[in-house]
Amino acid sequence: MNDKRIYFRIRNIIIFTLLMNMIFIFNIMKTKILCYIIGIIVLLLYLYINIIPLRLKKLNKRVCIMVSGYELIADSSLAVLIEIILYIFLLNTDNLTINSKEFIINGITAVCVLIIPVINGFMRMMFTSRNLGVVNRLLIVLLWWAPILNFIILNGCCKKVRYEYFYEQSKELRNDVRKENEVCRTRYPIVMVHGIFFRDWMFINYWGRIPKELMRNGAQIFYGKQQSSNAVCKSAQELKENILKIINDTGCEKVNIIAHSKGGLDSRYAISCLGLSKYVASLTTVNTPHRGCKYVDFLLDKAPDKFKNYVAKKYNRTFVKLGDKNPDFLAGVADLTLEKCSQFNIKVKDVEGVLYQSVTSKMKNMFSSGFPLNIGYILAKIFDGENDGLVEVSSAKWGNFLGTLTAGKKGISHGDMVDLTRQDIRGYDVCEFYVDLVRKLKEKGN
């Protein structure tokens, strides 16, 4: 805990304790005017604490509000302990001038004083934390009234928020240290290529917090901007056109491509079959099914044509409204089968002069992620083996393999690799992983 937070905590506990025990203070002090002055000052400070969030150096407003919420709950808990000790002391004092009625009124006042910062703190955490997730939010909303359970859930939420604060703080400290070095300023710009069923939207970034972190460390970032789902050859053509536009606009000679999921296949095709190789210095594929997915074959084979066409029609119609020109759900999925990927690898050969490298991850069980990756994990586990919820580990290996990432009890899912949920995972700093990845590209002269 830094010095500023220690100061705020001590200040808050003193104010809470004084306000909780104003009945006792009025009883003990003989000068009533002084009591009123103290009471007004303490009340104003109490309101200030509950309205104005902490201002912590170099941390953004969201994090400051979140930490303020955590502190309000933590400080209220400590104030409760102090109050219990105070009551035990007073009850064991022989010359006590406080009657039972005042004890009860003071106790009710103390409860009211503490309820406000607890609710306030919880609401701040609810609306600002990225780590809490939907499940924790639902649990506390549904079970706030349940004794013991509500404290267990609230304690779990506080731990997640505390970890998120330390994560954000350490990230800021790291960036301060290396700011001038621009460790991610590569020779060539970075083009980040999304996977299937997503688009490069202006307001919802497929890559989460990653691009911003890379840019803070000197990287020049662009996006693939291909449609959400289409045949690899068509997506590759769109990718090629966009990369040529980037080169024309910036004057750079080449680009470094970082591609996730099917985006890796789109990129390989554009490099090998569409003449893009002379404009690409490196291709890093992240959780890309280079050898296909067996369960995709199974699903396409077993699902009735009527059902497949219905889903495809709904998908295509939806994504046209979201910005795609002519998406093709079935064509995109079909190119992920074993047969199509086998044919793809025969046709699409690596080009000399382009650095090819890959990385993947794996989940540890079906509870490691939510829908649809939990279902995908089961299917991929049955047909393939260890997987990230969609892609089997061996299928993701291509070129220089950088390894299989996993962490904690849950592991790392297909979505976690691109910060899809914006949640921090113990043992895996997604932003730092990409900073290190790009730093090494820079060291290679790319």
Coordinates of C-alpha atoms in Angstrom, one line a residue:
M1 CA 0.0 0.0 0.0
N2 CA 1.4 3.4 -1.0
D3 CA 1.7 6.4 1.4
K4 CA -1.3 8.2 0.0
R5 CA -3.6 5.2 0.5
I6 CA -2.3 4.7 4.0
Y7 CA -3.2 8.4 4.8
F8 CA -6.7 8.0 3.2
R9 CA -7.3 4.8 5.2
I10 CA -6.3 6.3 8.5
R11 CA -8.4 9.5 7.8
N12 CA -11.5 7.5 6.8
I13 CA -11.3 5.2 9.8
I14 CA -11.0 8.2 12.2
I15 CA -14.0 9.9 10.5
F16 CA -16.1 6.8 10.5
T17 CA -15.3 6.0 14.1
L18 CA -16.1 9.6 15.3
L19 CA -19.4 9.8 13.4
M20 CA -20.4 6.3 14.6
N21 CA -19.9 7.4 18.2
M22 CA -21.3 10.9 18.2
I23 CA -23.9 9.9 20.9
F24 CA -21.1 8.9 23.2
I25 CA -19.1 12.0 22.4
F26 CA -22.1 14.2 23.2
N27 CA -22.6 12.4 26.5
I28 CA -18.9 12.7 27.5
M29 CA -18.2 16.3 26.4
K30 CA -19.6 19.1 28.5
T31 CA -19.2 21.9 26.0
K32 CA -22.2 21.4 23.7
I33 CA -21.2 24.1 21.1
L34 CA -17.8 22.3 20.6
C35 CA -19.7 19.0 20.2
Y36 CA -21.9 20.6 17.4
I37 CA -18.9 22.0 15.7
I38 CA -17.0 18.7 15.8
G39 CA -20.2 16.9 14.6
I40 CA -20.7 19.2 11.6
I41 CA -17.0 19.0 10.6
V42 CA -17.0 15.2 10.8
L43 CA -20.3 15.0 8.9
L44 CA -19.0 17.2 6.1
L45 CA -15.8 15.1 5.9
Y46 CA -17.9 11.9 5.8
L47 CA -19.9 13.3 2.9
Y48 CA -16.7 14.3 1.1
I49 CA -15.3 10.8 1.5
N50 CA -18.5 9.3 0.0
I51 CA -18.7 11.7 -2.9
I52 CA -15.1 12.4 -4.0
P53 CA -13.0 9.4 -5.1
L54 CA -9.3 9.0 -4.4
R55 CA -6.9 10.7 -6.7
L56 CA -3.9 8.4 -7.2
K57 CA -0.9 9.6 -9.3
K58 CA -0.7 8.2 -12.8
L59 CA -3.8 6.0 -12.5
N60 CA -6.8 6.8 -14.7
K61 CA -10.2 7.9 -13.3
R62 CA -11.8 4.5 -13.6
V63 CA -9.1 2.8 -11.5
C64 CA -9.2 5.7 -8.9
I65 CA -13.0 5.3 -8.5
M66 CA -12.6 1.5 -8.3
V67 CA -9.9 1.7 -5.6
S68 CA -12.0 4.3 -3.7
G69 CA -14.8 1.7 -3.6
Y70 CA -12.5 -1.0 -2.3
E71 CA -11.1 1.4 0.3
L72 CA -14.6 2.4 1.5
I73 CA -15.5 -1.2 2.2
A74 CA -12.1 -2.1 3.7
D75 CA -12.1 1.0 5.9
S76 CA -15.7 0.3 7.0
S77 CA -14.7 -3.3 8.0
L78 CA -11.8 -1.9 10.1
A79 CA -14.1 0.6 11.7
V80 CA -16.4 -2.2 12.7
L81 CA -13.5 -4.0 14.5
I82 CA -12.6 -0.8 16.3
E83 CA -16.3 -0.3 17.3
I84 CA -16.5 -3.8 18.7
I85 CA -13.3 -3.3 20.8
L86 CA -14.7 0.1 22.0
Y87 CA -18.0 -1.5 23.1
I88 CA -16.2 -4.3 24.9
F89 CA -14.1 -1.7 26.7
L90 CA -17.1 0.5 27.7
L91 CA -19.2 -2.5 28.9
N92 CA -16.3 -3.5 31.2
T93 CA -15.9 0.0 32.6
D94 CA -17.3 0.5 36.2
N95 CA -17.7 4.3 36.1
L96 CA -19.7 4.3 32.9
T97 CA -22.1 7.3 32.6
I98 CA -23.8 6.0 29.4
N99 CA -27.1 4.3 29.9
S100 CA -28.5 1.4 27.9
K101 CA -30.7 3.6 25.7
E102 CA -27.7 5.6 24.6
F103 CA -25.9 2.4 23.8
I104 CA -28.7 1.2 21.6
I105 CA -29.1 4.6 19.8
N106 CA -25.3 4.8 19.3
G107 CA -25.3 1.2 17.9
I108 CA -28.1 2.1 15.4
T109 CA -26.2 5.2 14.4
A110 CA -23.0 3.2 13.8
V111 CA -24.8 0.8 11.6
C112 CA -26.4 3.6 9.5
V113 CA -23.0 5.4 9.2
L114 CA -21.3 2.2 7.9
I115 CA -24.1 1.0 5.5
I116 CA -23.7 4.1 3.3
P117 CA -19.9 3.7 2.5
V118 CA -20.3 -0.1 2.1
I119 CA -23.1 0.3 -0.5
N120 CA -21.3 3.2 -2.1
G121 CA -18.0 1.2 -2.3
F122 CA -19.7 -1.8 -3.7
M123 CA -21.5 0.3 -6.4
R124 CA -18.2 1.9 -7.4
M125 CA -16.6 -1.5 -7.8
M126 CA -19.6 -2.9 -9.7
F127 CA -19.5 -0.2 -12.3
T128 CA -15.7 0.2 -12.8
S129 CA -14.0 -3.1 -12.2
R130 CA -13.1 -5.2 -15.3
N131 CA -12.2 -8.3 -13.2
L132 CA -15.6 -8.9 -11.5
G133 CA -17.3 -10.3 -14.5
V134 CA -21.0 -11.0 -15.0
V135 CA -21.2 -14.0 -12.5
N136 CA -19.8 -12.1 -9.5
R137 CA -22.1 -9.1 -10.3
L138 CA -25.1 -11.4 -10.5
L139 CA -24.3 -13.2 -7.3
I140 CA -24.0 -10.1 -5.2
V141 CA -27.2 -8.6 -6.7
L142 CA -29.2 -11.8 -6.1
L143 CA -27.7 -12.8 -2.7
W144 CA -27.0 -9.4 -1.0
W145 CA -29.7 -10.3 1.6
A146 CA -28.3 -13.7 2.5
P147 CA -26.3 -13.6 5.7
I148 CA -22.7 -15.0 5.6
L149 CA -23.1 -15.7 1.8
N150 CA -23.1 -12.0 1.1
F151 CA -19.9 -11.4 3.1
I152 CA -18.2 -14.3 1.3
I153 CA -19.2 -13.0 -2.2
L154 CA -18.3 -9.4 -1.2
N155 CA -14.9 -10.6 0.1
G156 CA -14.2 -12.4 -3.2
C157 CA -15.1 -9.3 -5.2
C158 CA -12.8 -7.2 -3.0
K159 CA -9.9 -9.6 -3.7
K160 CA -10.5 -9.3 -7.4
V161 CA -10.6 -5.5 -7.3
R162 CA -7.5 -5.4 -5.2
Y163 CA -5.6 -7.6 -7.7
E164 CA -6.8 -5.4 -10.5
Y165 CA -5.5 -2.3 -8.7
F166 CA -2.0 -3.8 -8.2
Y167 CA -2.0 -4.9 -11.9
E168 CA -2.8 -1.4 -13.1
Q169 CA -0.3 0.1 -10.7
S170 CA 2.5 -2.2 -11.8
K171 CA 1.7 -1.6 -15.4
E172 CA 2.0 2.1 -15.0
L173 CA 5.3 1.7 -13.1
R174 CA 6.7 -0.5 -15.9
N175 CA 5.7 1.9 -18.6
D176 CA 7.2 4.8 -16.7
V177 CA 10.6 3.0 -16.5
R178 CA 10.7 2.1 -20.2
K179 CA 8.8 5.1 -21.7
E180 CA 11.9 6.7 -23.3
N181 CA 13.1 3.4 -24.7
E182 CA 10.1 2.8 -26.9
V183 CA 10.6 -0.9 -26.7
C184 CA 7.8 -1.6 -29.2
R185 CA 8.9 0.9 -31.9
T186 CA 9.6 -1.7 -34.5
R187 CA 11.2 -0.9 -37.9
Y188 CA 7.9 -1.8 -39.6
P189 CA 4.3 -1.1 -38.4
I190 CA 2.2 -3.8 -36.7
V191 CA -1.0 -5.0 -38.5
M192 CA -3.3 -6.8 -36.1
V193 CA -5.6 -9.3 -37.9
H194 CA -8.8 -10.5 -36.2
G195 CA -10.3 -14.0 -36.2
I196 CA -13.6 -15.3 -37.4
F197 CA -17.0 -14.0 -36.2
F198 CA -15.6 -10.5 -35.3
R199 CA -14.9 -7.2 -37.0
D200 CA -12.6 -4.3 -36.4
W201 CA -15.1 -1.9 -34.9
M202 CA -14.2 1.7 -34.1
F203 CA -15.6 1.6 -30.5
I204 CA -15.1 -2.1 -29.6
N205 CA -11.6 -3.2 -30.1
Y206 CA -11.2 -7.0 -30.8
W207 CA -7.8 -6.9 -29.1
G208 CA -8.9 -5.3 -25.9
R209 CA -6.3 -3.3 -24.0
I210 CA -3.4 -4.7 -26.1
P211 CA -3.1 -2.0 -28.9
K212 CA -3.2 0.9 -26.5
E213 CA -0.4 -0.7 -24.4
L214 CA 1.7 -1.4 -27.5
M215 CA 1.3 2.2 -28.7
R216 CA 2.2 3.6 -25.3
N217 CA 5.5 1.8 -25.8
G218 CA 6.1 3.1 -29.2
A219 CA 4.4 0.7 -31.6
Q220 CA 2.6 1.9 -34.7
I221 CA -0.7 -0.1 -34.9
F222 CA -3.0 -0.9 -37.8
Y223 CA -5.8 -3.4 -38.3
G224 CA -6.6 -6.1 -40.9
K225 CA -10.2 -4.9 -41.5
Q226 CA -11.4 -8.0 -43.3
Q227 CA -15.0 -9.1 -43.0
S228 CA -16.1 -11.2 -40.0
S229 CA -16.6 -14.5 -41.9
N230 CA -15.7 -15.5 -45.4
A231 CA -13.7 -18.0 -47.3
V232 CA -10.0 -17.7 -46.6
C233 CA -9.1 -16.6 -50.1
K234 CA -11.7 -13.8 -50.0
S235 CA -10.6 -12.6 -46.5
A236 CA -7.0 -12.7 -47.7
Q237 CA -7.8 -10.5 -50.7
E238 CA -9.4 -7.9 -48.4
L239 CA -6.4 -8.1 -46.0
K240 CA -4.0 -7.6 -48.9
E241 CA -5.8 -4.5 -50.1
N242 CA -5.8 -3.0 -46.7
I243 CA -2.1 -3.7 -46.1
L244 CA -1.2 -2.2 -49.5
K245 CA -3.2 0.9 -48.5
I246 CA -1.3 1.1 -45.2
I247 CA 2.0 0.9 -47.0
N248 CA 0.9 3.6 -49.5
D249 CA -0.3 5.9 -46.8
T250 CA 2.6 5.5 -44.4
G251 CA 5.5 5.0 -46.9
C252 CA 6.7 2.0 -44.9
E253 CA 8.4 -0.8 -46.9
K254 CA 6.8 -3.7 -45.0
V255 CA 4.6 -4.6 -42.1
N256 CA 4.7 -7.1 -39.2
I257 CA 1.4 -9.1 -39.0
I258 CA 0.1 -10.4 -35.7
A259 CA -3.0 -12.6 -36.5
H260 CA -5.4 -14.4 -34.2
S261 CA -7.4 -17.6 -35.0
K262 CA -8.6 -17.8 -38.7
G263 CA -6.8 -14.4 -39.3
G264 CA -3.6 -16.5 -39.4
L265 CA -4.9 -18.5 -42.3
D266 CA -6.0 -15.3 -44.1
S267 CA -2.6 -13.8 -43.6
R268 CA -0.7 -16.9 -44.8
Y269 CA -2.8 -17.0 -48.0
A270 CA -2.3 -13.3 -48.7
I271 CA 1.5 -13.7 -48.2
S272 CA 2.0 -16.9 -50.3
C273 CA -0.7 -16.7 -52.9
L274 CA -1.5 -13.0 -53.5
G275 CA 2.0 -11.6 -53.8
L276 CA 2.0 -9.9 -50.4
S277 CA 5.3 -11.6 -49.3
K278 CA 7.5 -8.7 -50.3
Y279 CA 5.5 -6.4 -48.1
V280 CA 5.6 -8.6 -45.0
A281 CA 8.6 -8.9 -42.6
S282 CA 7.0 -11.3 -40.1
L283 CA 3.8 -13.2 -39.4
T284 CA 3.0 -14.2 -35.8
T285 CA -0.1 -16.4 -35.6
V286 CA -1.9 -16.6 -32.3
N287 CA -4.1 -19.7 -31.6
T288 CA -4.6 -20.3 -35.4
P289 CA -6.0 -23.7 -36.5
H290 CA -3.3 -24.3 -39.2
R291 CA -4.3 -28.0 -39.4
G292 CA -8.0 -27.5 -38.9
C293 CA -10.4 -28.6 -36.1
K294 CA -11.9 -32.1 -36.1
Y295 CA -15.0 -31.1 -34.3
V296 CA -15.9 -28.6 -37.1
D297 CA -15.9 -31.6 -39.5
F298 CA -18.2 -33.4 -37.1
L299 CA -20.6 -30.5 -36.6
L300 CA -20.9 -29.7 -40.3
D301 CA -21.4 -33.4 -41.1
K302 CA -24.1 -34.0 -38.5
A303 CA -26.0 -30.8 -38.5
P304 CA -29.0 -30.8 -40.9
D305 CA -28.6 -28.6 -44.0
K306 CA -31.8 -26.7 -43.1
F307 CA -30.3 -25.8 -39.7
K308 CA -27.0 -24.8 -41.1
N309 CA -28.6 -22.6 -43.7
Y310 CA -30.9 -21.0 -41.1
V311 CA -27.9 -20.1 -38.9
A312 CA -25.9 -18.8 -41.8
K313 CA -28.8 -16.7 -43.1
K314 CA -29.3 -15.1 -39.6
Y315 CA -25.6 -14.5 -39.2
N316 CA -25.0 -13.0 -42.6
R317 CA -28.0 -10.7 -42.3
T318 CA -26.9 -9.5 -38.8
F319 CA -23.3 -8.8 -39.8
V320 CA -24.4 -6.9 -43.0
K321 CA -26.2 -4.6 -40.6
L322 CA -23.0 -4.4 -38.5
G323 CA -20.9 -3.3 -41.4
D324 CA -19.9 -6.4 -43.5
K325 CA -20.6 -6.1 -47.2
N326 CA -21.1 -9.8 -48.1
P327 CA -20.3 -12.1 -45.2
D328 CA -20.4 -15.9 -45.7
F329 CA -20.8 -17.8 -42.5
L330 CA -20.6 -21.3 -44.0
A331 CA -17.6 -20.5 -46.2
G332 CA -15.7 -19.2 -43.3
V333 CA -16.4 -22.2 -41.1
A334 CA -15.9 -24.8 -43.9
D335 CA -12.3 -23.5 -44.3
L336 CA -11.5 -24.7 -40.8
T337 CA -12.2 -28.4 -41.5
L338 CA -9.3 -30.9 -41.5
E339 CA -9.7 -31.5 -45.3
K340 CA -9.7 -27.9 -46.2
C341 CA -6.8 -27.1 -44.0
S342 CA -4.8 -30.1 -45.4
Q343 CA -5.4 -28.8 -48.9
F344 CA -4.6 -25.3 -47.8
N345 CA -1.2 -26.4 -46.4
I346 CA -0.3 -28.2 -49.6
K347 CA -1.0 -25.1 -51.6
V348 CA 0.1 -22.3 -49.3
K349 CA 3.8 -22.7 -48.7
D350 CA 5.9 -20.5 -46.5
V351 CA 7.9 -17.8 -48.3
E352 CA 11.6 -17.4 -47.7
G353 CA 12.4 -14.0 -46.2
V354 CA 9.3 -13.9 -44.1
L355 CA 9.6 -14.7 -40.4
Y356 CA 6.9 -17.2 -39.4
Q357 CA 6.2 -17.8 -35.7
S358 CA 3.3 -19.1 -33.7
V359 CA 2.0 -19.2 -30.1
T360 CA -1.0 -20.8 -28.5
S361 CA -2.7 -21.5 -25.2
K362 CA -4.8 -24.1 -23.5
M363 CA -7.7 -24.2 -21.0
K364 CA -7.5 -26.7 -18.1
N365 CA -11.1 -27.6 -17.9
M366 CA -14.6 -26.8 -19.3
F367 CA -15.1 -24.3 -16.4
S368 CA -12.1 -22.2 -17.5
S369 CA -14.3 -20.0 -19.7
G370 CA -17.9 -19.2 -20.4
F371 CA -20.1 -20.0 -23.4
P372 CA -19.3 -20.9 -26.2
L373 CA -15.7 -21.8 -25.3
N374 CA -16.8 -24.2 -22.5
I375 CA -18.8 -26.2 -25.1
G376 CA -15.9 -25.8 -27.6
Y377 CA -13.5 -27.1 -25.1
I378 CA -15.5 -30.4 -24.6
L379 CA -15.8 -31.0 -28.3
A380 CA -12.2 -30.2 -29.1
K381 CA -11.1 -32.3 -26.1
I382 CA -13.0 -35.3 -27.5
F383 CA -11.9 -35.0 -31.1
D384 CA -8.5 -33.4 -30.8
G385 CA -7.0 -33.1 -27.3
E386 CA -5.6 -30.2 -25.3
N387 CA -7.1 -27.0 -26.5
D388 CA -8.0 -23.4 -25.9
G389 CA -11.8 -23.8 -26.2
L390 CA -11.6 -23.9 -30.0
V391 CA -8.2 -24.8 -31.3
E392 CA -6.2 -27.9 -30.5
V393 CA -2.6 -27.2 -29.4
S394 CA -0.8 -29.1 -32.1
S395 CA -3.0 -27.5 -34.8
A396 CA -1.8 -24.1 -33.7
K397 CA 1.9 -24.8 -34.2
W398 CA 3.5 -23.2 -37.3
G399 CA 7.0 -21.9 -38.1
N400 CA 9.0 -21.0 -35.0
F401 CA 6.8 -22.2 -32.2
L402 CA 6.9 -19.9 -29.2
G403 CA 5.1 -22.2 -26.8
T404 CA 1.8 -23.0 -25.2
L405 CA 0.6 -20.5 -22.6
T406 CA -1.4 -21.5 -19.5
A407 CA -1.8 -20.1 -16.0
G408 CA -3.5 -20.9 -12.7
K409 CA -6.3 -23.3 -12.3
K410 CA -8.2 -22.3 -15.4
G411 CA -5.5 -21.9 -18.0
I412 CA -5.8 -19.4 -20.9
S413 CA -8.7 -19.5 -23.4
H414 CA -8.9 -18.6 -27.1
G415 CA -10.5 -15.3 -26.1
D416 CA -8.0 -14.6 -23.3
M417 CA -5.2 -14.5 -25.8
V418 CA -6.6 -11.3 -27.3
D419 CA -8.0 -9.8 -24.1
L420 CA -11.5 -10.4 -25.2
T421 CA -13.1 -10.2 -21.7
R422 CA -10.6 -7.5 -20.5
Q423 CA -10.1 -9.5 -17.3
D424 CA -6.7 -9.9 -15.5
I425 CA -5.5 -13.5 -15.1
R426 CA -3.0 -14.4 -12.3
G427 CA 0.2 -15.6 -13.9
Y428 CA -0.6 -14.2 -17.3
D429 CA -0.3 -10.5 -18.2
V430 CA -1.8 -10.3 -21.7
C431 CA -0.6 -6.8 -22.4
E432 CA 2.9 -7.6 -21.2
F433 CA 3.0 -10.7 -23.4
Y434 CA 2.4 -8.7 -26.5
V435 CA 4.8 -6.0 -25.5
D436 CA 7.5 -8.7 -25.1
L437 CA 6.5 -10.2 -28.4
V438 CA 6.8 -6.9 -30.3
R439 CA 10.0 -6.1 -28.4
K440 CA 11.6 -9.2 -29.7
L441 CA 10.4 -8.4 -33.3
K442 CA 12.2 -5.1 -32.8
E443 CA 15.4 -6.8 -31.6
K444 CA 15.3 -9.0 -34.8
G445 CA 15.3 -5.8 -36.9
N446 CA 11.7 -6.1 -38.0

